[in-house]
Backbone as XML, in Angstrom:
<?xml version="1.0"?>
<chain id="A" units="angstrom">
  <residue number="1" name="MET">
    <atom name="N" x="182.020" y="40.276" z="237.178"/>
    <atom name="CA" x="181.894" y="40.128" z="238.365"/>
    <atom name="C" x="183.399" y="40.742" z="239.490"/>
  </residue>
  <residue number="2" name="ALA">
    <atom name="N" x="183.291" y="41.532" z="240.555"/>
    <atom name="CA" x="184.589" y="42.050" z="241.211"/>
    <atom name="C" x="185.436" y="41.203" z="241.587"/>
  </residue>
  <residue number="3" name="GLU">
    <atom name="N" x="186.649" y="41.231" z="241.442"/>
    <atom name="CA" x="187.637" y="40.635" z="242.196"/>
    <atom name="C" x="187.844" y="40.588" z="243.413"/>
  </residue>
  <residue number="4" name="PRO">
    <atom name="N" x="188.236" y="39.605" z="243.928"/>
    <atom name="CA" x="188.404" y="39.517" z="245.657"/>
    <atom name="C" x="189.652" y="40.129" z="246.121"/>
  </residue>
  <residue number="5" name="ALA">
    <atom name="N" x="189.191" y="40.546" z="247.465"/>
    <atom name="CA" x="190.014" y="42.039" z="247.822"/>
    <atom name="C" x="191.362" y="41.021" z="248.317"/>
  </residue>
  <residue number="6" name="PRO">
    <atom name="N" x="192.650" y="41.449" z="248.101"/>
    <atom name="CA" x="193.551" y="40.497" z="248.430"/>
    <atom name="C" x="193.678" y="40.285" z="249.735"/>
  </residue>
  <residue number="7" name="VAL">
    <atom name="N" x="194.173" y="39.232" z="250.510"/>
    <atom name="CA" x="194.123" y="39.014" z="251.811"/>
    <atom name="C" x="195.715" y="39.467" z="252.153"/>
  </residue>
  <residue number="8" name="TYR">
    <atom name="N" x="195.921" y="40.038" z="253.100"/>
    <atom name="CA" x="197.196" y="40.838" z="253.814"/>
    <atom name="C" x="196.977" y="39.939" z="255.037"/>
  </residue>
  <residue number="9" name="LYS">
    <atom name="N" x="198.587" y="39.605" z="255.483"/>
    <atom name="CA" x="198.930" y="38.747" z="256.647"/>
    <atom name="C" x="200.238" y="39.562" z="257.435"/>
  </residue>
  <residue number="10" name="LEU">
    <atom name="N" x="200.023" y="39.639" z="258.495"/>
    <atom name="CA" x="201.293" y="40.141" z="259.052"/>
    <atom name="C" x="202.218" y="39.314" z="259.211"/>
  </residue>
  <residue number="11" name="ARG">
    <atom name="N" x="203.590" y="40.390" z="258.668"/>
    <atom name="CA" x="204.734" y="39.526" z="257.975"/>
    <atom name="C" x="205.514" y="39.467" z="259.603"/>
  </residue>
  <residue number="12" name="SER">
    <atom name="N" x="205.433" y="40.396" z="260.220"/>
    <atom name="CA" x="206.809" y="40.620" z="260.893"/>
    <atom name="C" x="206.116" y="41.549" z="262.286"/>
  </residue>
  <residue number="13" name="MET">
    <atom name="N" x="206.373" y="41.399" z="263.106"/>
    <atom name="CA" x="206.328" y="42.314" z="264.278"/>
    <atom name="C" x="207.559" y="42.501" z="265.312"/>
  </residue>
  <residue number="14" name="LEU">
    <atom name="N" x="207.717" y="44.451" z="265.618"/>
    <atom name="CA" x="208.887" y="44.576" z="266.091"/>
    <atom name="C" x="208.512" y="44.861" z="267.582"/>
  </residue>
  <residue number="15" name="GLN">
    <atom name="N" x="209.019" y="44.604" z="268.423"/>
    <atom name="CA" x="208.758" y="44.744" z="269.914"/>
    <atom name="C" x="210.049" y="45.307" z="270.546"/>
  </residue>
  <residue number="16" name="GLY">
    <atom name="N" x="210.112" y="46.632" z="271.084"/>
    <atom name="CA" x="211.253" y="46.985" z="271.910"/>
    <atom name="C" x="211.114" y="48.538" z="272.489"/>
  </residue>
  <residue number="17" name="HIS">
    <atom name="N" x="210.432" y="48.878" z="271.857"/>
    <atom name="CA" x="210.117" y="50.448" z="272.215"/>
    <atom name="C" x="208.938" y="50.450" z="273.205"/>
  </residue>
  <residue number="18" name="SER">
    <atom name="N" x="209.028" y="51.117" z="274.377"/>
    <atom name="CA" x="208.462" y="51.428" z="275.524"/>
    <atom name="C" x="207.025" y="52.564" z="275.145"/>
  </residue>
  <residue number="19" name="MET">
    <atom name="N" x="206.988" y="53.138" z="273.951"/>
    <atom name="CA" x="205.582" y="54.176" z="273.554"/>
    <atom name="C" x="205.377" y="53.997" z="272.435"/>
  </residue>
  <residue number="20" name="ASP">
    <atom name="N" x="204.958" y="54.651" z="271.675"/>
    <atom name="CA" x="204.122" y="54.634" z="270.339"/>
    <atom name="C" x="205.267" y="55.007" z="269.473"/>
  </residue>
  <residue number="21" name="VAL">
    <atom name="N" x="205.409" y="54.202" z="268.022"/>
    <atom name="CA" x="206.204" y="54.717" z="267.141"/>
    <atom name="C" x="205.899" y="55.565" z="266.406"/>
  </residue>
  <residue number="22" name="LYS">
    <atom name="N" x="206.840" y="56.494" z="266.100"/>
    <atom name="CA" x="206.058" y="57.969" z="265.184"/>
    <atom name="C" x="206.289" y="57.868" z="263.846"/>
  </residue>
  <residue number="23" name="HIS">
    <atom name="N" x="207.335" y="56.747" z="263.444"/>
    <atom name="CA" x="207.957" y="57.127" z="261.984"/>
    <atom name="C" x="208.877" y="55.687" z="261.893"/>
  </residue>
  <residue number="24" name="VAL">
    <atom name="N" x="208.370" y="55.193" z="260.942"/>
    <atom name="CA" x="209.459" y="53.725" z="260.560"/>
    <atom name="C" x="210.030" y="53.996" z="258.636"/>
  </residue>
  <residue number="25" name="SER">
    <atom name="N" x="211.695" y="54.033" z="258.620"/>
    <atom name="CA" x="212.268" y="53.943" z="257.510"/>
    <atom name="C" x="213.037" y="52.470" z="257.026"/>
  </residue>
  <residue number="26" name="VAL">
    <atom name="N" x="212.884" y="52.814" z="255.692"/>
    <atom name="CA" x="213.790" y="51.394" z="254.993"/>
    <atom name="C" x="215.142" y="51.991" z="255.266"/>
  </residue>
  <residue number="27" name="VAL">
    <atom name="N" x="216.142" y="51.016" z="255.424"/>
    <atom name="CA" x="217.785" y="51.649" z="255.556"/>
    <atom name="C" x="217.997" y="50.285" z="254.143"/>
  </residue>
  <residue number="28" name="GLN">
    <atom name="N" x="219.144" y="51.118" z="253.417"/>
    <atom name="CA" x="219.584" y="50.467" z="251.997"/>
    <atom name="C" x="220.351" y="49.405" z="252.533"/>
  </residue>
  <residue number="29" name="GLU">
    <atom name="N" x="220.942" y="49.827" z="253.500"/>
    <atom name="CA" x="222.437" y="48.137" z="254.076"/>
    <atom name="C" x="222.352" y="48.389" z="255.389"/>
  </residue>
  <residue number="30" name="PRO">
    <atom name="N" x="222.575" y="47.211" z="256.395"/>
    <atom name="CA" x="222.164" y="46.007" z="255.533"/>
    <atom name="C" x="220.678" y="45.795" z="255.035"/>
  </residue>
  <residue number="31" name="SER">
    <atom name="N" x="220.347" y="45.337" z="253.663"/>
    <atom name="CA" x="219.415" y="44.773" z="253.317"/>
    <atom name="C" x="218.374" y="44.236" z="254.260"/>
  </residue>
  <residue number="32" name="GLY">
    <atom name="N" x="216.990" y="45.311" z="254.055"/>
    <atom name="CA" x="216.144" y="44.697" z="255.256"/>
    <atom name="C" x="215.856" y="45.299" z="256.359"/>
  </residue>
  <residue number="33" name="ALA">
    <atom name="N" x="216.625" y="46.107" z="256.704"/>
    <atom name="CA" x="216.729" y="46.833" z="258.230"/>
    <atom name="C" x="216.148" y="47.958" z="257.736"/>
  </residue>
  <residue number="34" name="LEU">
    <atom name="N" x="215.452" y="48.365" z="259.196"/>
    <atom name="CA" x="214.826" y="49.271" z="259.437"/>
    <atom name="C" x="215.238" y="50.453" z="261.012"/>
  </residue>
  <residue number="35" name="LEU">
    <atom name="N" x="214.602" y="51.196" z="260.483"/>
    <atom name="CA" x="214.854" y="52.419" z="261.460"/>
    <atom name="C" x="213.471" y="52.663" z="262.157"/>
  </residue>
  <residue number="36" name="THR">
    <atom name="N" x="213.386" y="53.522" z="263.439"/>
    <atom name="CA" x="212.459" y="53.695" z="263.751"/>
    <atom name="C" x="212.714" y="54.929" z="264.833"/>
  </residue>
  <residue number="37" name="ALA">
    <atom name="N" x="211.466" y="55.265" z="265.199"/>
    <atom name="CA" x="211.624" y="56.580" z="265.919"/>
    <atom name="C" x="210.401" y="57.016" z="266.833"/>
  </residue>
  <residue number="38" name="SER">
    <atom name="N" x="210.467" y="57.038" z="268.378"/>
    <atom name="CA" x="209.341" y="56.767" z="269.087"/>
    <atom name="C" x="209.352" y="57.847" z="270.161"/>
  </residue>
  <residue number="39" name="ARG">
    <atom name="N" x="208.149" y="57.457" z="270.641"/>
    <atom name="CA" x="207.730" y="58.765" z="272.015"/>
    <atom name="C" x="208.817" y="58.348" z="273.200"/>
  </residue>
  <residue number="40" name="ASP">
    <atom name="N" x="209.500" y="56.990" z="272.895"/>
    <atom name="CA" x="210.187" y="56.832" z="274.263"/>
    <atom name="C" x="211.485" y="57.562" z="273.790"/>
  </residue>
  <residue number="41" name="LYS">
    <atom name="N" x="211.875" y="58.511" z="273.316"/>
    <atom name="CA" x="213.117" y="59.023" z="272.951"/>
    <atom name="C" x="214.326" y="58.664" z="272.618"/>
  </residue>
  <residue number="42" name="THR">
    <atom name="N" x="213.800" y="57.588" z="271.661"/>
    <atom name="CA" x="214.701" y="56.502" z="271.257"/>
    <atom name="C" x="214.446" y="56.786" z="269.658"/>
  </residue>
  <residue number="43" name="ALA">
    <atom name="N" x="215.736" y="56.593" z="269.127"/>
    <atom name="CA" x="215.751" y="56.122" z="267.439"/>
    <atom name="C" x="216.211" y="54.443" z="267.651"/>
  </residue>
  <residue number="44" name="ARG">
    <atom name="N" x="215.445" y="53.478" z="266.693"/>
    <atom name="CA" x="216.274" y="52.175" z="266.805"/>
    <atom name="C" x="216.568" y="51.570" z="265.335"/>
  </residue>
  <residue number="45" name="MET">
    <atom name="N" x="217.522" y="51.217" z="265.237"/>
    <atom name="CA" x="218.042" y="50.184" z="264.449"/>
    <atom name="C" x="217.543" y="48.914" z="264.153"/>
  </residue>
  <residue number="46" name="TRP">
    <atom name="N" x="216.947" y="48.398" z="263.440"/>
    <atom name="CA" x="216.622" y="46.724" z="263.767"/>
    <atom name="C" x="217.135" y="46.166" z="261.988"/>
  </residue>
  <residue number="47" name="TYR">
    <atom name="N" x="217.586" y="45.056" z="262.408"/>
    <atom name="CA" x="218.177" y="44.043" z="261.330"/>
    <atom name="C" x="217.438" y="42.947" z="261.695"/>
  </residue>
  <residue number="48" name="GLN">
    <atom name="N" x="217.023" y="42.653" z="259.753"/>
    <atom name="CA" x="216.054" y="41.082" z="259.611"/>
    <atom name="C" x="217.002" y="40.044" z="259.402"/>
  </residue>
  <residue number="49" name="HIS">
    <atom name="N" x="216.604" y="39.072" z="259.782"/>
    <atom name="CA" x="217.064" y="38.097" z="260.005"/>
    <atom name="C" x="216.325" y="37.045" z="258.609"/>
  </residue>
  <residue number="50" name="GLU">
    <atom name="N" x="216.962" y="35.568" z="258.522"/>
    <atom name="CA" x="216.615" y="35.071" z="257.318"/>
    <atom name="C" x="215.139" y="34.708" z="257.654"/>
  </residue>
  <residue number="51" name="ASP">
    <atom name="N" x="214.603" y="34.662" z="258.926"/>
    <atom name="CA" x="213.301" y="33.821" z="259.000"/>
    <atom name="C" x="212.360" y="35.298" z="259.037"/>
  </residue>
  <residue number="52" name="ASN">
    <atom name="N" x="212.787" y="36.430" z="258.789"/>
    <atom name="CA" x="211.644" y="37.815" z="258.432"/>
    <atom name="C" x="211.519" y="38.069" z="259.814"/>
  </residue>
  <residue number="53" name="SER">
    <atom name="N" x="212.421" y="37.737" z="260.923"/>
    <atom name="CA" x="212.096" y="38.513" z="262.145"/>
    <atom name="C" x="213.124" y="39.665" z="262.482"/>
  </residue>
  <residue number="54" name="HIS">
    <atom name="N" x="212.966" y="40.576" z="263.217"/>
    <atom name="CA" x="213.654" y="41.551" z="263.470"/>
    <atom name="C" x="214.625" y="41.903" z="264.654"/>
  </residue>
  <residue number="55" name="SER">
    <atom name="N" x="215.437" y="42.235" z="265.075"/>
    <atom name="CA" x="216.022" y="41.944" z="266.202"/>
    <atom name="C" x="216.780" y="43.677" z="266.214"/>
  </residue>
  <residue number="56" name="VAL">
    <atom name="N" x="216.850" y="44.655" z="267.794"/>
    <atom name="CA" x="217.181" y="45.724" z="267.497"/>
    <atom name="C" x="218.577" y="45.691" z="267.502"/>
  </residue>
  <residue number="57" name="ARG">
    <atom name="N" x="219.702" y="46.518" z="266.368"/>
    <atom name="CA" x="221.245" y="46.640" z="266.769"/>
    <atom name="C" x="221.361" y="47.290" z="267.422"/>
  </residue>
  <residue number="58" name="LYS">
    <atom name="N" x="220.671" y="48.820" z="267.483"/>
    <atom name="CA" x="221.377" y="49.582" z="267.733"/>
    <atom name="C" x="220.111" y="50.629" z="268.566"/>
  </residue>
  <residue number="59" name="ILE">
    <atom name="N" x="220.001" y="51.505" z="269.455"/>
    <atom name="CA" x="219.546" y="52.316" z="270.111"/>
    <atom name="C" x="220.059" y="53.868" z="270.526"/>
  </residue>
  <residue number="60" name="TYR">
    <atom name="N" x="219.150" y="54.556" z="269.694"/>
    <atom name="CA" x="220.260" y="55.802" z="269.347"/>
    <atom name="C" x="219.451" y="56.408" z="270.443"/>
  </residue>
  <residue number="61" name="LYS">
    <atom name="N" x="220.077" y="57.380" z="271.543"/>
    <atom name="CA" x="220.182" y="58.143" z="272.858"/>
    <atom name="C" x="220.230" y="59.338" z="272.479"/>
  </residue>
  <residue number="62" name="GLY">
    <atom name="N" x="220.158" y="60.094" z="273.884"/>
    <atom name="CA" x="220.524" y="61.598" z="273.701"/>
    <atom name="C" x="219.279" y="62.505" z="273.245"/>
  </residue>
  <residue number="63" name="HIS">
    <atom name="N" x="218.040" y="62.072" z="273.114"/>
    <atom name="CA" x="216.952" y="62.937" z="273.061"/>
    <atom name="C" x="216.166" y="63.590" z="274.460"/>
  </residue>
  <residue number="64" name="THR">
    <atom name="N" x="215.689" y="64.517" z="274.603"/>
    <atom name="CA" x="215.288" y="65.189" z="275.381"/>
    <atom name="C" x="213.936" y="65.350" z="275.640"/>
  </residue>
  <residue number="65" name="LYS">
    <atom name="N" x="213.319" y="64.875" z="274.236"/>
    <atom name="CA" x="211.853" y="65.048" z="274.069"/>
    <atom name="C" x="211.601" y="63.531" z="273.080"/>
  </residue>
  <residue number="66" name="TYR">
    <atom name="N" x="210.207" y="63.214" z="272.561"/>
    <atom name="CA" x="210.296" y="62.286" z="271.539"/>
    <atom name="C" x="210.581" y="62.643" z="270.293"/>
  </residue>
  <residue number="67" name="VAL">
    <atom name="N" x="211.220" y="61.432" z="269.519"/>
    <atom name="CA" x="211.754" y="61.511" z="268.441"/>
    <atom name="C" x="210.405" y="61.422" z="267.395"/>
  </residue>
  <residue number="68" name="SER">
    <atom name="N" x="210.372" y="62.228" z="266.261"/>
    <atom name="CA" x="209.185" y="62.469" z="265.878"/>
    <atom name="C" x="209.718" y="61.534" z="263.986"/>
  </residue>
  <residue number="69" name="CYS">
    <atom name="N" x="210.959" y="61.943" z="263.853"/>
    <atom name="CA" x="211.232" y="60.950" z="262.424"/>
    <atom name="C" x="212.730" y="61.142" z="262.487"/>
  </residue>
  <residue number="70" name="SER">
    <atom name="N" x="213.215" y="59.882" z="261.818"/>
    <atom name="CA" x="214.181" y="59.483" z="261.283"/>
    <atom name="C" x="214.733" y="59.116" z="259.983"/>
  </residue>
  <residue number="71" name="VAL">
    <atom name="N" x="216.229" y="59.332" z="259.390"/>
    <atom name="CA" x="216.410" y="58.869" z="257.895"/>
    <atom name="C" x="217.746" y="58.374" z="258.051"/>
  </residue>
  <residue number="72" name="TYR">
    <atom name="N" x="218.333" y="57.388" z="257.425"/>
    <atom name="CA" x="219.519" y="57.605" z="257.130"/>
    <atom name="C" x="219.814" y="58.071" z="255.888"/>
  </residue>
  <residue number="73" name="GLN">
    <atom name="N" x="221.135" y="58.069" z="255.902"/>
    <atom name="CA" x="221.905" y="58.904" z="254.786"/>
    <atom name="C" x="223.163" y="57.938" z="254.242"/>
  </residue>
  <residue number="74" name="GLU">
    <atom name="N" x="223.256" y="57.780" z="253.070"/>
    <atom name="CA" x="224.001" y="56.509" z="252.579"/>
    <atom name="C" x="225.514" y="56.987" z="252.582"/>
  </residue>
  <residue number="75" name="PRO">
    <atom name="N" x="226.555" y="55.841" z="253.008"/>
    <atom name="CA" x="228.041" y="56.463" z="252.744"/>
    <atom name="C" x="228.456" y="57.092" z="252.150"/>
  </residue>
  <residue number="76" name="SER">
    <atom name="N" x="229.527" y="58.051" z="252.660"/>
    <atom name="CA" x="230.004" y="59.027" z="251.565"/>
    <atom name="C" x="231.100" y="58.823" z="251.974"/>
  </residue>
  <residue number="77" name="GLU">
    <atom name="N" x="232.330" y="59.834" z="251.247"/>
    <atom name="CA" x="233.379" y="59.611" z="251.558"/>
    <atom name="C" x="234.070" y="60.322" z="253.340"/>
  </residue>
  <residue number="78" name="GLU">
    <atom name="N" x="233.182" y="61.427" z="253.767"/>
    <atom name="CA" x="233.243" y="61.626" z="254.860"/>
    <atom name="C" x="232.572" y="60.671" z="255.831"/>
  </residue>
  <residue number="79" name="PHE">
    <atom name="N" x="231.653" y="60.117" z="255.723"/>
    <atom name="CA" x="231.077" y="59.137" z="256.612"/>
    <atom name="C" x="230.998" y="57.938" z="255.699"/>
  </residue>
  <residue number="80" name="PRO">
    <atom name="N" x="231.887" y="57.032" z="256.007"/>
    <atom name="CA" x="232.037" y="55.400" z="255.000"/>
    <atom name="C" x="231.069" y="54.625" z="255.752"/>
  </residue>
  <residue number="81" name="SER">
    <atom name="N" x="230.466" y="54.850" z="257.353"/>
    <atom name="CA" x="229.541" y="53.914" z="257.363"/>
    <atom name="C" x="227.936" y="54.631" z="257.367"/>
  </residue>
  <residue number="82" name="GLY">
    <atom name="N" x="227.702" y="55.897" z="256.769"/>
    <atom name="CA" x="226.799" y="56.286" z="256.500"/>
    <atom name="C" x="226.245" y="57.453" z="257.875"/>
  </residue>
  <residue number="83" name="LEU">
    <atom name="N" x="225.081" y="57.789" z="258.164"/>
    <atom name="CA" x="224.737" y="58.580" z="259.103"/>
    <atom name="C" x="223.007" y="58.511" z="259.315"/>
  </residue>
  <residue number="84" name="ILE">
    <atom name="N" x="222.872" y="58.521" z="260.685"/>
    <atom name="CA" x="221.553" y="58.368" z="260.990"/>
    <atom name="C" x="221.049" y="59.594" z="261.336"/>
  </residue>
  <residue number="85" name="TYR">
    <atom name="N" x="220.314" y="60.349" z="260.892"/>
    <atom name="CA" x="219.409" y="61.640" z="261.251"/>
    <atom name="C" x="218.325" y="61.349" z="262.278"/>
  </residue>
  <residue number="86" name="THR">
    <atom name="N" x="217.939" y="62.185" z="263.445"/>
    <atom name="CA" x="216.864" y="61.950" z="264.093"/>
    <atom name="C" x="216.206" y="63.172" z="263.955"/>
  </residue>
  <residue number="87" name="GLY">
    <atom name="N" x="215.121" y="63.726" z="264.107"/>
    <atom name="CA" x="214.321" y="64.702" z="264.317"/>
    <atom name="C" x="213.398" y="64.690" z="265.513"/>
  </residue>
  <residue number="88" name="CYS">
    <atom name="N" x="213.479" y="65.755" z="266.271"/>
    <atom name="CA" x="212.904" y="65.714" z="268.057"/>
    <atom name="C" x="212.137" y="66.849" z="268.147"/>
  </residue>
  <residue number="89" name="GLN">
    <atom name="N" x="211.104" y="66.628" z="268.923"/>
    <atom name="CA" x="209.804" y="67.295" z="269.547"/>
    <atom name="C" x="210.886" y="68.682" z="270.218"/>
  </residue>
  <residue number="90" name="ASP">
    <atom name="N" x="212.250" y="68.844" z="270.683"/>
    <atom name="CA" x="212.754" y="69.992" z="271.443"/>
    <atom name="C" x="213.186" y="70.548" z="270.121"/>
  </residue>
  <residue number="91" name="GLY">
    <atom name="N" x="213.082" y="70.328" z="268.793"/>
    <atom name="CA" x="213.547" y="71.145" z="267.965"/>
    <atom name="C" x="215.017" y="70.885" z="267.213"/>
  </residue>
  <residue number="92" name="LYS">
    <atom name="N" x="215.666" y="69.837" z="267.802"/>
    <atom name="CA" x="216.861" y="69.500" z="267.298"/>
    <atom name="C" x="217.464" y="68.366" z="266.252"/>
  </residue>
  <residue number="93" name="ILE">
    <atom name="N" x="218.017" y="68.436" z="265.595"/>
    <atom name="CA" x="218.236" y="67.274" z="264.438"/>
    <atom name="C" x="219.520" y="66.779" z="265.142"/>
  </residue>
  <residue number="94" name="ARG">
    <atom name="N" x="219.728" y="65.141" z="265.364"/>
    <atom name="CA" x="220.858" y="64.706" z="265.733"/>
    <atom name="C" x="221.186" y="63.989" z="264.484"/>
  </residue>
  <residue number="95" name="ALA">
    <atom name="N" x="222.409" y="63.716" z="265.078"/>
    <atom name="CA" x="223.416" y="63.110" z="263.993"/>
    <atom name="C" x="223.996" y="61.735" z="264.261"/>
  </residue>
  <residue number="96" name="PHE">
    <atom name="N" x="223.915" y="60.576" z="263.970"/>
    <atom name="CA" x="224.614" y="59.289" z="264.765"/>
    <atom name="C" x="225.370" y="58.737" z="263.547"/>
  </residue>
  <residue number="97" name="LEU">
    <atom name="N" x="226.306" y="58.054" z="264.041"/>
    <atom name="CA" x="226.969" y="57.062" z="263.068"/>
    <atom name="C" x="226.372" y="55.625" z="263.320"/>
  </residue>
  <residue number="98" name="PRO">
    <atom name="N" x="226.348" y="55.192" z="262.520"/>
    <atom name="CA" x="225.152" y="53.613" z="262.721"/>
    <atom name="C" x="225.335" y="52.801" z="264.108"/>
  </residue>
  <residue number="99" name="ASP">
    <atom name="N" x="226.807" y="52.748" z="264.019"/>
    <atom name="CA" x="227.414" y="51.937" z="265.330"/>
    <atom name="C" x="227.663" y="52.581" z="266.804"/>
  </residue>
  <residue number="100" name="ILE">
    <atom name="N" x="227.017" y="53.862" z="266.742"/>
    <atom name="CA" x="227.376" y="54.352" z="268.282"/>
    <atom name="C" x="226.192" y="55.284" z="268.299"/>
  </residue>
  <residue number="101" name="GLU">
    <atom name="N" x="226.142" y="54.620" z="270.069"/>
    <atom name="CA" x="224.512" y="55.225" z="270.003"/>
    <atom name="C" x="224.430" y="56.759" z="270.836"/>
  </residue>
  <residue number="102" name="ASP">
    <atom name="N" x="225.265" y="57.342" z="271.085"/>
    <atom name="CA" x="225.240" y="58.539" z="271.141"/>
    <atom name="C" x="225.601" y="59.742" z="270.340"/>
  </residue>
  <residue number="103" name="PRO">
    <atom name="N" x="225.002" y="60.925" z="269.873"/>
    <atom name="CA" x="224.630" y="61.682" z="268.800"/>
    <atom name="C" x="226.508" y="61.944" z="268.782"/>
  </residue>
  <residue number="104" name="LEU">
    <atom name="N" x="226.817" y="62.276" z="267.398"/>
    <atom name="CA" x="227.924" y="62.307" z="266.704"/>
    <atom name="C" x="228.060" y="64.443" z="267.123"/>
  </residue>
  <residue number="105" name="PHE">
    <atom name="N" x="226.850" y="64.661" z="266.687"/>
    <atom name="CA" x="226.564" y="66.093" z="266.299"/>
    <atom name="C" x="225.150" y="66.260" z="266.742"/>
  </residue>
  <residue number="106" name="GLN">
    <atom name="N" x="224.818" y="68.020" z="266.623"/>
    <atom name="CA" x="223.471" y="68.067" z="266.632"/>
    <atom name="C" x="223.324" y="69.122" z="266.304"/>
  </residue>
  <residue number="107" name="MET">
    <atom name="N" x="222.204" y="69.731" z="265.308"/>
    <atom name="CA" x="221.850" y="70.931" z="264.568"/>
    <atom name="C" x="220.492" y="71.388" z="265.480"/>
  </residue>
  <residue number="108" name="ASP">
    <atom name="N" x="221.160" y="72.801" z="266.001"/>
    <atom name="CA" x="219.911" y="73.252" z="266.763"/>
    <atom name="C" x="219.452" y="74.785" z="265.883"/>
  </residue>
  <residue number="109" name="GLY">
    <atom name="N" x="218.470" y="75.246" z="265.856"/>
    <atom name="CA" x="217.697" y="75.872" z="265.055"/>
    <atom name="C" x="216.266" y="76.067" z="265.042"/>
  </residue>
  <residue number="110" name="HIS">
    <atom name="N" x="215.198" y="75.234" z="264.971"/>
    <atom name="CA" x="213.747" y="74.888" z="264.883"/>
    <atom name="C" x="213.330" y="75.023" z="266.345"/>
  </residue>
  <residue number="111" name="ALA">
    <atom name="N" x="211.972" y="76.150" z="266.040"/>
    <atom name="CA" x="211.733" y="76.476" z="267.424"/>
    <atom name="C" x="210.764" y="75.459" z="268.337"/>
  </residue>
  <residue number="112" name="GLU">
    <atom name="N" x="210.133" y="74.599" z="267.359"/>
    <atom name="CA" x="209.715" y="73.448" z="267.430"/>
    <atom name="C" x="209.568" y="72.116" z="266.892"/>
  </residue>
  <residue number="113" name="ASN">
    <atom name="N" x="208.901" y="70.983" z="267.310"/>
    <atom name="CA" x="208.657" y="69.664" z="266.443"/>
    <atom name="C" x="209.946" y="69.306" z="265.470"/>
  </residue>
  <residue number="114" name="VAL">
    <atom name="N" x="210.404" y="68.861" z="264.816"/>
    <atom name="CA" x="211.232" y="68.581" z="263.828"/>
    <atom name="C" x="210.673" y="67.183" z="262.939"/>
  </residue>
  <residue number="115" name="THR">
    <atom name="N" x="209.632" y="67.106" z="262.281"/>
    <atom name="CA" x="208.756" y="65.942" z="262.178"/>
    <atom name="C" x="208.713" y="65.298" z="260.585"/>
  </residue>
  <residue number="116" name="SER">
    <atom name="N" x="210.063" y="65.790" z="260.043"/>
    <atom name="CA" x="210.280" y="65.186" z="258.577"/>
    <atom name="C" x="211.291" y="65.594" z="258.169"/>
  </residue>
  <residue number="117" name="LEU">
    <atom name="N" x="212.157" y="64.456" z="257.533"/>
    <atom name="CA" x="213.639" y="64.602" z="257.551"/>
    <atom name="C" x="214.067" y="64.169" z="255.730"/>
  </residue>
  <residue number="118" name="PHE">
    <atom name="N" x="214.976" y="64.737" z="254.883"/>
    <atom name="CA" x="214.980" y="63.951" z="253.997"/>
    <atom name="C" x="216.925" y="64.282" z="253.617"/>
  </residue>
  <residue number="119" name="VAL">
    <atom name="N" x="217.181" y="63.437" z="253.090"/>
    <atom name="CA" x="218.772" y="63.783" z="252.964"/>
    <atom name="C" x="218.711" y="62.992" z="251.440"/>
  </residue>
  <residue number="120" name="GLY">
    <atom name="N" x="219.527" y="63.816" z="251.031"/>
    <atom name="CA" x="219.816" y="63.178" z="249.476"/>
    <atom name="C" x="220.910" y="64.176" z="248.350"/>
  </residue>
  <residue number="121" name="LYS">
    <atom name="N" x="221.309" y="64.120" z="247.418"/>
    <atom name="CA" x="222.508" y="64.528" z="246.522"/>
    <atom name="C" x="221.766" y="66.013" z="245.859"/>
  </residue>
  <residue number="122" name="PHE">
    <atom name="N" x="222.123" y="66.901" z="246.052"/>
    <atom name="CA" x="221.738" y="68.315" z="245.271"/>
    <atom name="C" x="222.310" y="68.836" z="244.038"/>
  </residue>
  <residue number="123" name="GLY">
    <atom name="N" x="221.772" y="68.863" z="243.102"/>
    <atom name="CA" x="222.748" y="69.862" z="242.094"/>
    <atom name="C" x="223.074" y="68.758" z="240.885"/>
  </residue>
</chain>
């Protein structure tokens, strides 16, 4: 006899973006934080509360088209609080300090949408 299918329940809902969300990623610090990217031309950092609800901590702005992906780079000597990178439909990658809503710098060069980002150590 087959095992019954597991029952899944909605744990949390994040409300804040004005358009659909294109990407969600987990942030290591603080524990339980999430990073989202949306067609509303923003990325957002969400902090988890003890009751498992989330609230927006920062809204990362400065994108001219929709944000298709986002990733968190862990702290380093150069950036002790880490960095947030966003990929945008305008072909640009923007970098943000976690507590500042405007870009620290941007990288140009793609002709089309940046749909995926990865940060890590090489070598």
